[in-house]
PDB file of C-alpha atoms in Angstrom:
ATOM      1  CA  MET A  13      17.925 -18.944  -6.032  1.00 72.00           C
ATOM      2  CA  GLU A  14      18.203 -17.529  -9.577  1.00 86.00           C
ATOM      3  CA  PRO A  15      19.373 -13.950 -10.104  1.00 84.00           C
ATOM      4  CA  ASN A  16      16.099 -13.043 -11.876  1.00 85.00           C
ATOM      5  CA  LYS A  17      14.036 -14.173  -8.907  1.00 88.00           C
ATOM      6  CA  ILE A  18      16.230 -12.222  -6.471  1.00 90.00           C
ATOM      7  CA  SER A  19      16.015  -9.121  -8.672  1.00 90.00           C
ATOM      8  CA  GLY A  20      12.255  -9.589  -8.899  1.00 90.00           C
ATOM      9  CA  ILE A  21      11.839  -9.818  -5.139  1.00 93.00           C
ATOM     10  CA  LEU A  22      14.057  -6.756  -4.586  1.00 92.00           C
ATOM     11  CA  SER A  23      12.132  -4.814  -7.224  1.00 91.00           C
ATOM     12  CA  ILE A  24       8.805  -5.694  -5.589  1.00 93.00           C
ATOM     13  CA  ILE A  25      10.120  -4.643  -2.160  1.00 93.00           C
ATOM     14  CA  LEU A  26      11.488  -1.376  -3.577  1.00 90.00           C
ATOM     15  CA  GLY A  27       8.168  -0.738  -5.346  1.00 90.00           C
ATOM     16  CA  LEU A  28       6.269  -1.228  -2.106  1.00 93.00           C
ATOM     17  CA  ILE A  29       8.637   1.196  -0.350  1.00 92.00           C
ATOM     18  CA  PHE A  30       7.943   3.776  -3.068  1.00 88.00           C
ATOM     19  CA  ILE A  31       4.189   3.356  -2.613  1.00 90.00           C
ATOM     20  CA  ILE A  32       4.221   3.288   1.212  1.00 92.00           C
ATOM     21  CA  PHE A  33       6.752   6.141   1.655  1.00 90.00           C
ATOM     22  CA  PRO A  34       6.342   8.275  -1.500  1.00 85.00           C
ATOM     23  CA  ILE A  35       7.839  11.535  -0.242  1.00 80.00           C
ATOM     24  CA  PHE A  36      10.889   9.838   1.280  1.00 85.00           C
ATOM     25  CA  SER A  37      11.359   7.773  -1.901  1.00 84.00           C
ATOM     26  CA  SER A  38      11.075  10.813  -4.180  1.00 77.00           C
ATOM     27  CA  GLY A  39      13.588  12.658  -2.039  1.00 81.00           C
ATOM     28  CA  VAL A  40      16.099   9.811  -2.049  1.00 83.00           C
ATOM     29  CA  VAL A  41      15.823   9.315  -5.824  1.00 80.00           C
ATOM     30  CA  SER A  42      16.131  13.054  -6.439  1.00 80.00           C
ATOM     31  CA  ILE A  43      19.236  13.321  -4.239  1.00 86.00           C
ATOM     32  CA  ILE A  44      20.868  10.254  -5.832  1.00 86.00           C
ATOM     33  CA  ILE A  45      20.237  11.649  -9.316  1.00 84.00           C
ATOM     34  CA  GLY A  46      21.486  15.076  -8.223  1.00 87.00           C
ATOM     35  CA  VAL A  47      24.719  13.840  -6.675  1.00 92.00           C
ATOM     36  CA  SER A  48      25.353  11.590  -9.689  1.00 91.00           C
ATOM     37  CA  LEU A  49      24.891  14.519 -12.060  1.00 90.00           C
ATOM     38  CA  LEU A  50      27.172  16.714  -9.942  1.00 94.00           C
ATOM     39  CA  PHE A  51      29.989  14.163 -10.059  1.00 94.00           C
ATOM     40  CA  PHE A  52      29.366  13.532 -13.762  1.00 93.00           C
ATOM     41  CA  GLY A  53      29.533  17.247 -14.544  1.00 91.00           C
ATOM     42  CA  ILE A  54      32.724  17.762 -12.575  1.00 93.00           C
ATOM     43  CA  ALA A  55      34.358  14.680 -14.126  1.00 91.00           C
ATOM     44  CA  LEU A  56      33.336  15.767 -17.605  1.00 87.00           C
ATOM     45  CA  ILE A  57      34.834  19.229 -17.172  1.00 89.00           C
ATOM     46  CA  LEU A  58      38.058  17.798 -15.735  1.00 91.00           C
ATOM     47  CA  ALA A  59      38.280  15.142 -18.482  1.00 84.00           C
ATOM     48  CA  GLY A  60      39.049  17.697 -21.157  1.00 77.00           C
ATOM     49  CA  PHE A  61      38.655  21.381 -21.695  1.00 78.00           C
ATOM     50  CA  THR A  62      36.704  21.169 -24.941  1.00 82.00           C
ATOM     51  CA  ALA A  63      33.708  23.403 -25.503  1.00 84.00           C
ATOM     52  CA  SER A  64      31.233  20.507 -25.511  1.00 83.00           C
ATOM     53  CA  ASN A  65      32.647  19.019 -22.285  1.00 83.00           C
ATOM     54  CA  ILE A  66      32.442  22.360 -20.515  1.00 90.00           C
ATOM     55  CA  VAL A  67      28.885  23.111 -21.689  1.00 91.00           C
ATOM     56  CA  ILE A  68      27.547  19.644 -20.903  1.00 91.00           C
ATOM     57  CA  GLY A  69      29.484  19.572 -17.614  1.00 91.00           C
ATOM     58  CA  ILE A  70      28.023  22.904 -16.503  1.00 93.00           C
ATOM     59  CA  LEU A  71      24.506  21.776 -17.476  1.00 92.00           C
ATOM     60  CA  ALA A  72      25.006  18.522 -15.528  1.00 92.00           C
ATOM     61  CA  ILE A  73      26.170  20.470 -12.472  1.00 94.00           C
ATOM     62  CA  ILE A  74      23.195  22.843 -12.690  1.00 92.00           C
ATOM     63  CA  PHE A  75      20.724  19.953 -12.980  1.00 88.00           C
ATOM     64  CA  GLY A  76      22.592  18.089 -10.250  1.00 90.00           C
ATOM     65  CA  LEU A  77      22.142  21.007  -7.873  1.00 91.00           C
ATOM     66  CA  LEU A  78      18.502  21.308  -8.936  1.00 86.00           C
ATOM     67  CA  PHE A  79      17.785  17.645  -8.200  1.00 83.00           C
ATOM     68  CA  THR A  80      19.746  17.682  -4.958  1.00 87.00           C
ATOM     69  CA  PHE A  81      17.979  20.673  -3.469  1.00 87.00           C
ATOM     70  CA  ARG A  82      14.610  20.636  -5.283  1.00 81.00           C
ATOM     71  CA  ILE A  83      12.976  17.242  -4.787  1.00 71.00           C
ATOM     72  CA  ASP A  84       9.967  18.124  -6.956  1.00 70.00           C
ATOM     73  CA  ALA A  85      12.228  18.511 -10.026  1.00 74.00           C
ATOM     74  CA  VAL A  86      12.097  14.748 -10.624  1.00 72.00           C
ATOM     75  CA  SER A  87       8.300  14.755 -10.706  1.00 70.00           C
ATOM     76  CA  PHE A  88       8.351  17.726 -13.112  1.00 75.00           C
ATOM     77  CA  LEU A  89      10.662  15.889 -15.531  1.00 78.00           C
ATOM     78  CA  LEU A  90       8.629  12.706 -15.198  1.00 74.00           C
ATOM     79  CA  GLY A  91       5.495  14.682 -16.023  1.00 77.00           C
ATOM     80  CA  PHE A  92       7.243  16.350 -18.957  1.00 81.00           C
ATOM     81  CA  GLN A  93       8.277  12.914 -20.230  1.00 79.00           C
ATOM     82  CA  PHE A  94       4.661  11.718 -20.027  1.00 82.00           C
ATOM     83  CA  TYR A  95       3.597  14.770 -22.060  1.00 86.00           C
ATOM     84  CA  ILE A  96       6.117  14.005 -24.810  1.00 85.00           C
ATOM     85  CA  ILE A  97       5.186  10.308 -24.907  1.00 85.00           C
ATOM     86  CA  GLY A  98       1.488  11.219 -24.964  1.00 85.00           C
ATOM     87  CA  ILE A  99       1.911  13.595 -27.885  1.00 90.00           C
ATOM     88  CA  ILE A 100       3.946  11.038 -29.842  1.00 85.00           C
ATOM     89  CA  LEU A 101       1.383   8.282 -29.190  1.00 86.00           C
ATOM     90  CA  ILE A 102      -1.532  10.512 -30.182  1.00 90.00           C
ATOM     91  CA  LEU A 103       0.190  11.546 -33.414  1.00 89.00           C
ATOM     92  CA  ALA A 104       1.165   7.940 -34.212  1.00 86.00           C
ATOM     93  CA  GLY A 105      -2.410   6.782 -33.608  1.00 86.00           C
ATOM     94  CA  ILE A 106      -3.879   9.528 -35.801  1.00 89.00           C
ATOM     95  CA  ILE A 107      -1.415   8.746 -38.577  1.00 85.00           C
ATOM     96  CA  GLY A 108      -2.375   5.071 -38.282  1.00 82.00           C
ATOM     97  CA  LEU A 109      -6.065   6.000 -38.596  1.00 86.00           C
ATOM     98  CA  ILE A 110      -5.719   8.183 -41.673  1.00 87.00           C
ATOM     99  CA  SER A 111      -3.048   6.260 -43.565  1.00 78.00           C
ATOM    100  CA  ASP A 112      -3.394   3.142 -45.676  1.00 73.00           C
ATOM    101  CA  THR A 113      -0.808   1.116 -43.758  1.00 68.00           C
ATOM    102  CA  GLN A 114      -1.148  -2.416 -42.439  1.00 69.00           C
ATOM    103  CA  THR A 115      -1.869  -1.082 -38.936  1.00 66.00           C
ATOM    104  CA  SER A 116      -5.369  -1.982 -37.834  1.00 78.00           C
ATOM    105  CA  LYS A 117      -7.772   0.808 -36.993  1.00 82.00           C
ATOM    106  CA  ILE A 118      -8.481  -0.694 -33.553  1.00 86.00           C
ATOM    107  CA  ALA A 119      -4.767  -0.661 -32.708  1.00 84.00           C
ATOM    108  CA  SER A 120      -4.546   2.974 -33.837  1.00 84.00           C
ATOM    109  CA  ILE A 121      -7.511   3.920 -31.651  1.00 89.00           C
ATOM    110  CA  LEU A 122      -5.889   2.152 -28.675  1.00 89.00           C
ATOM    111  CA  ILE A 123      -2.646   4.046 -29.332  1.00 87.00           C
ATOM    112  CA  VAL A 124      -4.551   7.357 -29.303  1.00 90.00           C
ATOM    113  CA  ILE A 125      -6.272   6.369 -26.022  1.00 91.00           C
ATOM    114  CA  LEU A 126      -2.923   5.432 -24.453  1.00 88.00           C
ATOM    115  CA  GLY A 127      -1.551   8.784 -25.616  1.00 87.00           C
ATOM    116  CA  ILE A 128      -4.409  10.629 -23.915  1.00 92.00           C
ATOM    117  CA  ILE A 129      -3.875   8.621 -20.714  1.00 88.00           C
ATOM    118  CA  SER A 130      -0.140   9.364 -20.827  1.00 85.00           C
ATOM    119  CA  PHE A 131      -0.851  13.062 -21.309  1.00 86.00           C
ATOM    120  CA  ALA A 132      -3.166  13.022 -18.271  1.00 86.00           C
ATOM    121  CA  LEU A 133      -0.526  11.211 -16.194  1.00 83.00           C
ATOM    122  CA  GLY A 134       1.911  13.978 -17.120  1.00 82.00           C
ATOM    123  CA  GLY A 135      -0.369  16.608 -15.647  1.00 81.00           C
ATOM    124  CA  LEU A 136      -0.847  14.614 -12.464  1.00 81.00           C
ATOM    125  CA  SER A 137       2.906  13.979 -12.086  1.00 78.00           C
ATOM    126  CA  ILE A 138       3.886  17.617 -12.516  1.00 76.00           C
ATOM    127  CA  ASP A 139       1.384  18.767  -9.889  1.00 74.00           C
ATOM    128  CA  ASN A 140       2.078  16.096  -7.301  1.00 76.00           C
ATOM    129  CA  PRO A 141       5.437  14.401  -6.612  1.00 71.00           C
ATOM    130  CA  ILE A 142       3.634  11.764  -4.540  1.00 78.00           C
ATOM    131  CA  PHE A 143       1.823  10.617  -7.676  1.00 77.00           C
ATOM    132  CA  ALA A 144       5.134  10.267  -9.520  1.00 75.00           C
ATOM    133  CA  ALA A 145       6.542   8.140  -6.677  1.00 80.00           C
ATOM    134  CA  ALA A 146       3.445   5.937  -6.741  1.00 82.00           C
ATOM    135  CA  LEU A 147       3.841   5.456 -10.505  1.00 80.00           C
ATOM    136  CA  ILE A 148       7.472   4.447 -10.043  1.00 81.00           C
ATOM    137  CA  GLY A 149       6.406   2.051  -7.270  1.00 86.00           C
ATOM    138  CA  VAL A 150       3.765   0.393  -9.439  1.00 87.00           C
ATOM    139  CA  ALA A 151       6.244   0.087 -12.321  1.00 85.00           C
ATOM    140  CA  LEU A 152       8.814  -1.518 -10.002  1.00 86.00           C
ATOM    141  CA  ILE A 153       6.260  -4.009  -8.697  1.00 91.00           C
ATOM    142  CA  ILE A 154       5.162  -4.961 -12.230  1.00 89.00           C
ATOM    143  CA  GLN A 155       8.793  -5.344 -13.298  1.00 89.00           C
ATOM    144  CA  GLY A 156       9.519  -7.397 -10.182  1.00 89.00           C
ATOM    145  CA  ILE A 157       6.642  -9.762 -10.876  1.00 91.00           C
ATOM    146  CA  ARG A 158       7.800 -10.149 -14.477  1.00 87.00           C
ATOM    147  CA  LEU A 159      11.360 -10.900 -13.354  1.00 87.00           C
ATOM    148  CA  TYR A 160      10.181 -13.383 -10.734  1.00 89.00           C
ATOM    149  CA  ILE A 161       7.969 -15.266 -13.188  1.00 88.00           C
ATOM    150  CA  ASP A 162      10.652 -15.492 -15.919  1.00 80.00           C
TER     151      ASP A 162
END
């Protein structure tokens, strides 16, 4: 079996696990990210005692502890990311509507609508970590299907 098909099947299975067990999945992802950041921060500080290494290392350790012991931190950052993407899409769509570029007006309107949807998803993700896990699950399933078909 091809590697893409195997990756696709694994991605679909992982996506289903995220949707069926959202709290467990969010917790596992948060702990994995947290432990990775802890090790990264420690390694960065030990790699060299420059000011940037120490500052970034301490920040990585702080965020690592946050993700390890506060599972809802991942959903907050995911929601924050949706807010930023939403604002950028809305601004890009408005610029496309008012400028004389080659961008069609329908495409600009669709970009504004996607920005509004992304902004709404940000609010839902910040309030509810289960929603963030479901979004990750759906994204994994879509990616898995794409990998399997290719």
